[in-house]
Coordinates of C-alpha atoms and ligand atoms in Angstrom, one line a residue:
M1 CA 77.4 -15.7 19.1
S2 CA 78.8 -15.5 16.0
P3 CA 82.8 -16.8 15.3
S4 CA 83.0 -13.5 13.9
Q5 CA 82.0 -11.5 16.0
P6 CA 85.1 -9.5 18.0
P7 CA 85.5 -9.8 21.7
V8 CA 84.7 -7.6 24.7
I9 CA 87.7 -4.5 25.7
V10 CA 87.5 -4.2 29.5
V11 CA 90.6 -2.2 30.7
G12 CA 92.0 -2.3 33.6
A13 CA 92.6 -6.0 35.5
G14 CA 91.6 -4.2 38.7
P15 CA 88.7 -6.8 41.2
V16 CA 86.4 -4.4 39.6
G17 CA 87.6 -5.6 35.7
L18 CA 88.9 -8.5 36.5
L19 CA 86.0 -9.7 37.5
C20 CA 83.5 -7.9 34.7
A21 CA 86.1 -10.1 32.8
L22 CA 85.6 -13.5 34.2
E23 CA 81.4 -13.2 34.3
L24 CA 82.1 -13.5 30.6
A25 CA 84.5 -15.4 29.8
R26 CA 82.9 -18.0 31.6
R27 CA 79.5 -17.7 29.9
Q28 CA 81.7 -17.8 26.5
V29 CA 81.8 -14.4 26.3
P30 CA 86.2 -13.3 25.0
V31 CA 87.6 -11.5 26.5
I32 CA 91.1 -8.8 26.1
V33 CA 91.5 -7.2 29.0
L34 CA 94.0 -4.5 28.9
E35 CA 96.2 -3.3 32.4
A36 CA 98.3 0.2 32.3
E37 CA 100.3 -1.3 34.6
P38 CA 103.4 -4.4 34.0
G39 CA 100.9 -7.0 36.6
T40 CA 98.1 -6.0 39.2
T41 CA 98.5 -2.8 41.5
L42 CA 100.1 -4.0 45.6
D43 CA 98.6 -0.7 46.8
L44 CA 96.7 -0.6 50.0
R45 CA 93.1 0.8 49.4
A46 CA 90.0 -1.5 50.3
G47 CA 89.3 -4.3 52.9
T48 CA 85.8 -5.3 54.0
F49 CA 83.7 -7.6 51.4
H50 CA 80.0 -6.6 52.4
P51 CA 77.7 -10.2 52.3
P52 CA 76.0 -9.8 48.5
T53 CA 79.1 -9.3 47.3
L54 CA 80.4 -12.7 48.8
E55 CA 77.9 -14.0 47.8
M56 CA 78.0 -13.0 44.5
L57 CA 82.2 -14.7 44.3
Q58 CA 80.8 -17.8 45.0
P59 CA 80.3 -19.0 41.7
E60 CA 83.6 -19.2 40.6
G61 CA 85.0 -20.0 43.9
V62 CA 86.7 -16.8 43.8
A63 CA 84.6 -15.9 48.0
E64 CA 85.5 -19.8 48.9
A65 CA 89.3 -18.2 47.9
M66 CA 89.3 -16.0 49.7
L67 CA 87.4 -17.3 52.9
E68 CA 90.9 -19.4 53.0
V69 CA 93.3 -16.6 53.5
G70 CA 90.7 -13.2 55.0
L71 CA 89.4 -12.6 58.3
K72 CA 86.0 -13.0 58.7
V73 CA 84.2 -10.2 61.3
R74 CA 81.6 -10.9 62.7
H75 CA 81.1 -8.0 65.5
W76 CA 81.6 -4.1 64.6
Q77 CA 81.5 -1.7 66.5
S78 CA 80.2 2.1 66.7
R79 CA 82.1 4.0 69.1
D80 CA 82.7 7.5 70.6
R81 CA 86.4 9.4 71.0
E82 CA 85.1 11.2 74.1
Y83 CA 82.3 8.4 75.6
G84 CA 83.5 5.0 74.4
L85 CA 81.7 2.5 72.6
I86 CA 78.5 3.4 71.8
A87 CA 76.9 -0.1 70.3
L88 CA 78.0 -3.9 69.0
W89 CA 76.9 -5.2 66.1
D90 CA 76.5 -9.0 65.6
L91 CA 76.3 -10.0 61.7
D92 CA 75.1 -13.2 62.5
L93 CA 71.1 -11.4 63.3
L94 CA 71.6 -11.7 58.8
R95 CA 71.8 -15.7 58.3
H96 CA 68.0 -16.2 57.0
D97 CA 69.5 -13.8 54.7
T98 CA 72.4 -14.4 53.9
P99 CA 74.5 -17.6 53.3
Y100 CA 78.1 -15.0 54.7
P101 CA 76.4 -13.2 57.9
F102 CA 79.7 -11.5 58.9
R103 CA 82.0 -8.8 57.0
L104 CA 85.6 -10.7 55.4
H105 CA 88.3 -8.3 55.7
L106 CA 91.0 -9.3 52.7
E107 CA 93.3 -6.6 51.4
Q108 CA 92.5 -5.8 47.9
H109 CA 95.6 -7.1 46.8
R110 CA 95.3 -10.0 47.5
L111 CA 91.9 -10.6 45.6
T112 CA 93.7 -9.3 41.9
P113 CA 95.1 -12.6 41.7
I114 CA 92.8 -14.9 42.9
L115 CA 90.3 -13.5 40.2
L116 CA 93.0 -13.1 37.4
K117 CA 94.0 -16.4 37.9
K118 CA 90.6 -17.9 37.2
L119 CA 90.4 -15.5 33.9
Q120 CA 93.5 -16.8 32.5
A121 CA 91.5 -20.7 33.3
Y122 CA 89.5 -19.4 29.7
D123 CA 91.5 -20.0 26.0
H124 CA 89.1 -16.9 25.2
A125 CA 90.5 -14.9 28.2
Q126 CA 94.0 -12.7 27.4
V127 CA 94.6 -10.2 29.3
L128 CA 97.5 -7.7 28.3
F129 CA 99.4 -6.2 30.8
G130 CA 101.8 -3.1 30.4
H131 CA 98.8 -2.0 27.9
E132 CA 97.2 1.4 28.3
F133 CA 94.5 2.2 26.7
I134 CA 95.0 5.8 25.4
E135 CA 91.5 6.6 23.6
L136 CA 88.4 4.9 22.0
T137 CA 86.2 5.5 19.3
Q138 CA 82.5 3.6 18.3
D139 CA 79.8 3.2 15.2
S140 CA 77.0 1.1 15.1
E141 CA 78.8 -1.8 14.9
R142 CA 82.3 -1.5 16.7
V143 CA 84.2 0.1 19.3
R144 CA 88.4 0.4 18.2
A145 CA 91.0 1.1 21.8
V146 CA 93.8 3.0 20.8
A147 CA 96.4 1.1 23.2
R148 CA 100.2 2.6 23.7
H149 CA 102.5 -0.6 25.4
A150 CA 106.5 -0.1 24.9
Q151 CA 107.3 -1.2 22.1
G152 CA 104.4 1.6 20.2
Q153 CA 100.8 1.8 19.2
V154 CA 98.0 -0.8 18.9
E155 CA 94.6 -1.3 17.6
I156 CA 91.4 -2.8 19.4
E157 CA 88.7 -4.0 17.6
G158 CA 85.7 -5.4 20.3
S159 CA 82.0 -5.2 20.0
Y160 CA 81.3 -3.3 23.1
L161 CA 84.2 -2.2 26.1
V162 CA 84.6 -2.2 29.5
G163 CA 86.6 1.3 30.9
A164 CA 87.1 -0.6 34.6
D165 CA 90.0 1.8 34.5
G166 CA 89.0 3.4 38.2
G167 CA 88.2 7.2 38.9
R168 CA 90.6 9.7 36.6
S169 CA 89.2 7.0 34.1
A170 CA 91.0 7.6 30.6
V171 CA 87.7 5.3 29.5
R172 CA 85.2 8.2 30.7
K173 CA 87.3 10.7 29.4
S174 CA 87.1 10.2 25.7
A175 CA 83.1 8.9 25.9
G176 CA 82.7 12.5 27.0
I177 CA 81.1 11.5 30.1
E178 CA 80.8 14.2 32.6
F179 CA 81.7 13.4 35.8
D180 CA 79.2 15.7 38.3
G181 CA 80.4 16.0 42.5
Y182 CA 82.9 17.5 44.2
T183 CA 85.9 16.4 46.4
W184 CA 85.9 16.8 49.8
P185 CA 88.7 20.0 51.3
E186 CA 90.6 17.2 53.9
R187 CA 92.1 14.2 52.9
Y188 CA 92.9 11.1 55.0
T189 CA 94.7 9.0 55.5
V190 CA 95.8 5.4 56.4
V191 CA 98.2 4.1 58.8
S192 CA 99.0 0.1 59.2
T193 CA 100.6 -0.8 63.2
S194 CA 101.7 -4.6 64.1
F195 CA 100.0 -2.8 68.4
D196 CA 96.9 -5.2 69.5
F197 CA 94.6 -2.7 70.1
E198 CA 91.9 -5.9 70.5
P199 CA 93.3 -5.4 74.8
L200 CA 91.4 -2.2 75.3
G201 CA 88.4 -3.1 73.8
Y202 CA 88.1 -2.2 70.5
A203 CA 86.9 -5.4 67.4
D204 CA 87.8 -5.3 64.5
N205 CA 86.0 -3.1 62.6
A206 CA 84.8 -0.8 65.0
Y207 CA 83.6 3.6 63.8
I208 CA 85.1 6.3 66.2
S209 CA 82.9 9.3 65.8
D210 CA 85.1 12.9 67.5
P211 CA 83.9 15.6 65.9
Q212 CA 87.4 17.4 66.1
Q213 CA 88.6 13.9 63.9
W214 CA 86.8 10.1 64.0
L215 CA 88.7 7.0 63.4
A216 CA 87.8 3.8 61.3
F217 CA 89.2 0.8 62.5
F218 CA 89.7 -2.1 60.9
R219 CA 91.9 -5.6 62.2
M220 CA 94.0 -7.0 58.4
P221 CA 94.6 -10.3 57.0
D222 CA 98.3 -9.5 56.2
A223 CA 99.7 -12.9 56.9
G224 CA 98.0 -14.2 59.0
P225 CA 97.7 -13.7 62.9
P226 CA 97.2 -11.5 64.5
G227 CA 97.4 -9.1 61.2
L228 CA 98.1 -5.3 61.0
W229 CA 95.2 -2.9 62.8
R230 CA 94.6 0.0 59.5
M231 CA 93.4 3.1 60.9
T232 CA 92.1 5.9 58.1
M233 CA 91.1 9.1 59.6
P234 CA 90.8 13.0 58.5
V235 CA 93.4 15.0 58.5
T236 CA 93.7 19.4 57.6
D237 CA 95.3 21.7 55.0
E238 CA 97.3 22.0 58.3
L239 CA 99.9 19.8 57.4
S240 CA 101.8 18.8 54.6
D241 CA 101.7 15.4 53.3
E242 CA 105.1 14.6 54.3
E243 CA 104.6 15.3 57.8
V244 CA 101.5 13.4 57.6
L245 CA 103.4 10.7 56.7
A246 CA 106.0 11.4 59.2
P247 CA 106.0 8.1 61.7
A248 CA 105.7 11.0 64.6
F249 CA 102.3 11.2 62.8
A250 CA 101.7 7.8 63.3
H251 CA 102.9 7.4 67.5
R252 CA 101.0 10.6 68.0
A253 CA 96.9 9.4 66.2
I254 CA 98.4 6.5 68.3
N255 CA 98.9 7.8 71.8
R256 CA 95.6 10.2 71.2
I257 CA 94.1 7.3 71.3
I258 CA 95.2 4.8 73.8
G259 CA 95.6 7.5 76.4
A260 CA 100.0 7.7 76.5
A261 CA 102.1 9.6 77.1
D262 CA 103.1 11.4 74.5
G263 CA 106.4 9.8 73.4
S264 CA 105.5 6.1 72.7
T265 CA 106.0 4.9 69.4
Y266 CA 104.9 2.2 67.7
P267 CA 105.4 -0.3 64.7
I268 CA 104.3 1.8 61.3
V269 CA 103.9 -1.0 59.0
H270 CA 102.3 1.4 56.6
Q271 CA 101.3 4.9 56.0
S272 CA 99.8 6.8 52.8
V273 CA 97.7 9.8 52.5
Y274 CA 95.0 10.7 49.7
R275 CA 92.1 13.3 48.6
V276 CA 88.1 11.4 48.6
H277 CA 86.3 12.4 45.9
Q278 CA 82.1 11.9 46.1
R279 CA 81.2 11.9 42.0
V280 CA 79.2 10.2 39.8
A281 CA 79.8 9.8 35.8
Q282 CA 76.4 11.1 34.5
R283 CA 76.1 8.1 32.1
F284 CA 76.8 4.3 32.8
R285 CA 76.7 4.2 29.0
V286 CA 77.3 5.6 26.0
G287 CA 76.1 3.3 22.7
R288 CA 79.2 -0.1 22.9
V289 CA 81.2 1.9 26.6
L290 CA 80.1 1.0 29.7
L291 CA 81.8 1.6 32.6
A292 CA 81.9 0.1 36.2
G293 CA 83.2 0.4 39.1
D294 CA 85.6 3.6 40.4
S295 CA 85.7 5.3 36.6
A296 CA 82.1 5.6 37.2
H297 CA 81.6 6.6 40.7
V298 CA 83.5 7.0 43.6
N299 CA 82.7 8.3 47.6
N300 CA 84.6 8.3 50.7
P301 CA 85.3 5.1 52.7
L302 CA 83.2 5.2 55.6
G303 CA 81.0 2.4 55.3
G304 CA 83.1 0.0 52.9
F305 CA 81.5 0.3 50.3
G306 CA 83.9 1.7 47.4
L307 CA 85.1 -1.9 46.3
N308 CA 81.3 -3.3 47.1
S309 CA 79.8 -1.2 44.6
G310 CA 81.6 -1.9 41.8
I311 CA 82.6 -5.2 42.4
H312 CA 78.4 -5.5 42.7
D313 CA 78.4 -3.5 39.6
A314 CA 80.5 -6.0 37.1
V315 CA 78.7 -8.6 38.4
N316 CA 75.7 -6.8 37.5
L317 CA 77.3 -5.8 33.6
G318 CA 79.2 -9.0 33.0
E319 CA 76.2 -10.9 32.9
K320 CA 73.8 -9.3 31.0
L321 CA 76.4 -8.0 28.2
A322 CA 77.1 -11.9 28.6
R323 CA 72.8 -11.9 27.2
V324 CA 73.0 -9.3 24.7
M325 CA 76.7 -10.7 22.7
Q326 CA 75.4 -14.5 22.8
G327 CA 72.2 -12.4 20.5
S328 CA 69.3 -14.3 24.4
A329 CA 68.7 -10.3 24.2
S330 CA 68.3 -6.7 22.8
T331 CA 70.9 -4.0 24.1
D332 CA 67.7 -2.2 25.9
L333 CA 69.0 -3.7 28.9
L334 CA 72.8 -2.5 28.8
D335 CA 70.3 0.4 29.9
L336 CA 69.1 -1.4 32.5
Y337 CA 71.8 -1.7 33.5
H338 CA 73.1 2.2 33.9
R339 CA 69.3 2.6 35.9
Q340 CA 70.0 -0.2 38.1
R341 CA 74.2 0.3 38.8
H342 CA 73.3 4.5 38.5
T343 CA 69.8 4.9 41.3
V344 CA 72.2 2.8 43.8
A345 CA 75.5 4.6 43.6
M346 CA 72.9 7.9 43.1
E347 CA 70.5 6.8 47.2
Y348 CA 72.6 4.8 48.1
V349 CA 76.2 5.1 48.4
Q350 CA 76.4 8.2 48.1
T351 CA 73.9 9.4 50.7
L352 CA 75.0 6.7 52.7
S353 CA 78.0 7.6 52.9
V354 CA 78.9 11.8 53.0
K355 CA 75.7 10.9 55.9
N356 CA 78.7 7.9 57.8
K357 CA 80.3 11.4 57.6
K358 CA 78.5 13.8 59.1
N359 CA 77.6 11.6 62.1
L360 CA 80.8 10.6 62.4
E361 CA 82.3 14.8 62.8
E362 CA 79.3 15.5 64.3
K363 CA 79.9 18.9 67.0
D364 CA 76.6 19.4 68.3
L365 CA 76.5 17.7 71.4
P366 CA 72.8 17.6 71.8
T367 CA 72.7 15.6 68.7
R368 CA 75.9 13.4 69.0
L369 CA 74.1 12.3 72.5
A370 CA 70.3 11.3 70.6
R371 CA 72.5 9.7 68.2
F372 CA 74.5 8.2 70.3
E373 CA 71.5 7.2 72.8
E374 CA 69.6 6.1 68.7
L375 CA 72.3 3.8 68.2
R376 CA 71.9 1.9 71.4
Q377 CA 68.7 1.6 71.4
T378 CA 67.9 0.4 68.1
A379 CA 71.5 -2.2 68.4
A380 CA 69.3 -3.4 71.5
D381 CA 66.4 -4.2 69.6
P382 CA 67.1 -7.7 67.4
V383 CA 65.0 -6.1 64.9
K384 CA 65.8 -3.0 64.0
A385 CA 68.9 -4.5 64.4
R386 CA 68.3 -6.2 61.7
A387 CA 66.7 -3.9 59.5
Y388 CA 70.3 -1.6 60.7
L389 CA 72.6 -4.5 58.9
L390 CA 70.3 -4.8 55.9
M391 CA 71.2 -1.2 54.9
S392 CA 74.7 -0.9 56.3
S393 CA 75.7 -4.4 54.9
M394 CA 74.3 -3.8 50.8
I395 CA 72.0 -6.6 51.4
N396 CA 68.8 -3.5 50.8
S397 CA 71.1 -1.6 48.0
I398 CA 71.2 -5.3 46.1
A399 CA 67.1 -5.1 46.6
R400 CA 66.5 -2.1 45.4
A401 CA 68.9 -1.9 41.9
N402 CA 66.5 -6.3 41.0
A403 CA 63.6 -3.9 41.9
I404 CA 64.4 -1.7 39.1
T405 CA 62.8 -2.9 35.0
Ligands
FAD501 C1 92.2 3.9 51.1 C2 91.9 3.2 50.0 C3 90.9 2.5 51.5 C4 89.6 2.3 51.2 N1 88.8 1.5 51.3 C5 88.2 1.0 51.0 C6 87.0 -0.1 51.9 O1 87.6 -0.6 52.6 N2 85.8 -0.8 51.2 C7 86.1 -0.2 50.2 O2 84.8 -1.2 49.8 N3 86.7 0.3 48.7 C8 87.4 1.2 49.6 N4 87.9 1.6 48.3 C9 88.0 1.9 47.1 C10 88.2 0.8 47.1 O3 90.1 0.5 46.6 C11 88.3 1.2 44.7 O4 86.2 1.0 45.2 C12 88.6 -0.2 44.2 O5 89.8 -0.4 44.3 C13 88.1 0.5 43.1 O6 88.8 -1.0 42.2 P1 88.2 -1.0 39.7 O7 88.4 -2.4 39.8 O8 87.1 0.5 39.5 O9 89.6 0.4 39.8 P2 91.2 0.0 40.3 O10 91.6 -0.5 41.7 O11 91.2 1.8 40.5 O12 91.3 -0.2 39.3 C14 92.2 0.5 37.6 C15 92.7 -0.5 36.8 O13 92.8 0.6 36.0 C16 93.9 0.5 35.5 N5 94.3 2.2 34.4 C17 93.9 3.1 35.0 N6 94.1 3.5 33.9 C18 94.3 3.0 32.5 C19 94.1 3.5 31.5 N7 94.1 4.2 30.8 N8 94.7 2.1 30.7 C20 94.6 0.4 30.9 N9 95.0 0.6 32.8 C21 94.5 2.0 33.1 C22 94.8 0.7 36.9 O14 96.0 0.7 36.8 C23 94.3 -0.1 37.3 O15 94.3 -1.8 37.9 C24 89.0 2.1 49.3 C25 89.6 2.9 48.2 C26 91.5 4.1 48.8 C27 91.9 4.7 48.5

């Protein structure tokens, strides 16, 4: 790498931006991360990590640090509100496929400080908080980013720029990249409670189908055992955000799940409501600008593919961009990044997250019953169950990306 080569600019110090920067820094590539917020953000978002994601987080000891505080989830359930437990999935069936045959539950906001600390250990990595990216220009040699900070504006020159600035990505807009797809009509709400669902037979992760209101259940580590139970469910437009965020909504939801009388109340720790989209950027590369994570693709949370696939982008891109920066590969390698990760975003993440949603909300009883039977038969047969888990735990998506050359 020539000493006069400017750094790679990464916009966004979310998990994807920080990891992409770390992948570059550990290969001696200088990086500057621009983050609009004054520090890493705290909002409650992703929380489940699949086996291949943990494998990718191994080299710098990030997976090890996560394992110290996260919750290992070996079993997860397919359930139905009316019919109860349909299938129990044992991730240990993947023990010959991965060193991490489980899901790891850990709050996203506890991953970013781990990544930040690892990144800041490199002298050639700089993280500028309070720097909001505004716009970019590029030519055949360089890319220039304008950022706003408390004292005014600054222009930073880079060799390449990675947009990891989330679903509303200003980088994507400034580069003129279309974000194709749609927004679901219903909002999703998340409720966290210390009420313990384990004695009622719930595994630490469960997906519960229901024609009126499906549920996704996750026990999260929080500050330590016994942790908190987090539920995600859809809400229709009849309720305002205010009504959904009222504790009474959460109490009613829990009463309905456990079949308790109306009026019973529970300790509610957190509630949020948000809109859900299925969108993929048309290009993950335009010249010297690359997109990764939510800036490149967004999807509903059913299956836990959003952040996991963003991490897969960050690792794929970090390795390729480092080789291009070091002169050991041509820029064509960056088009391969687009082909691999765009294909997986479309064929795998979009397709499977939409299918998961449709299965959970299916209204036709014969179709529901036929699906239950298929799930039962699959879970009861170790060969079929392993094939199912290779798909749901994203191992197949990595193989699919690697097969594209
Ligand atoms: C409620 C909820 C639950 C979810 N659950 C799961 C789950 O269980 N499993 C899963 O895999 N995924 C889940 N997701 C999705 C997951 O949270 C996202 O995929 C993930 O946050 C993407 O990471 P990112 O780094 O690409 O973007 P973000 O986390 O959005 O980070 C982007 C960063 O860029 C910064 N930024 C934005 N604009 C600018 C700018 N102009 N200049 C500088 N900085 C900027 C932001 O402040 C932020 O720090 C969930 C999402 C939500 C909302």
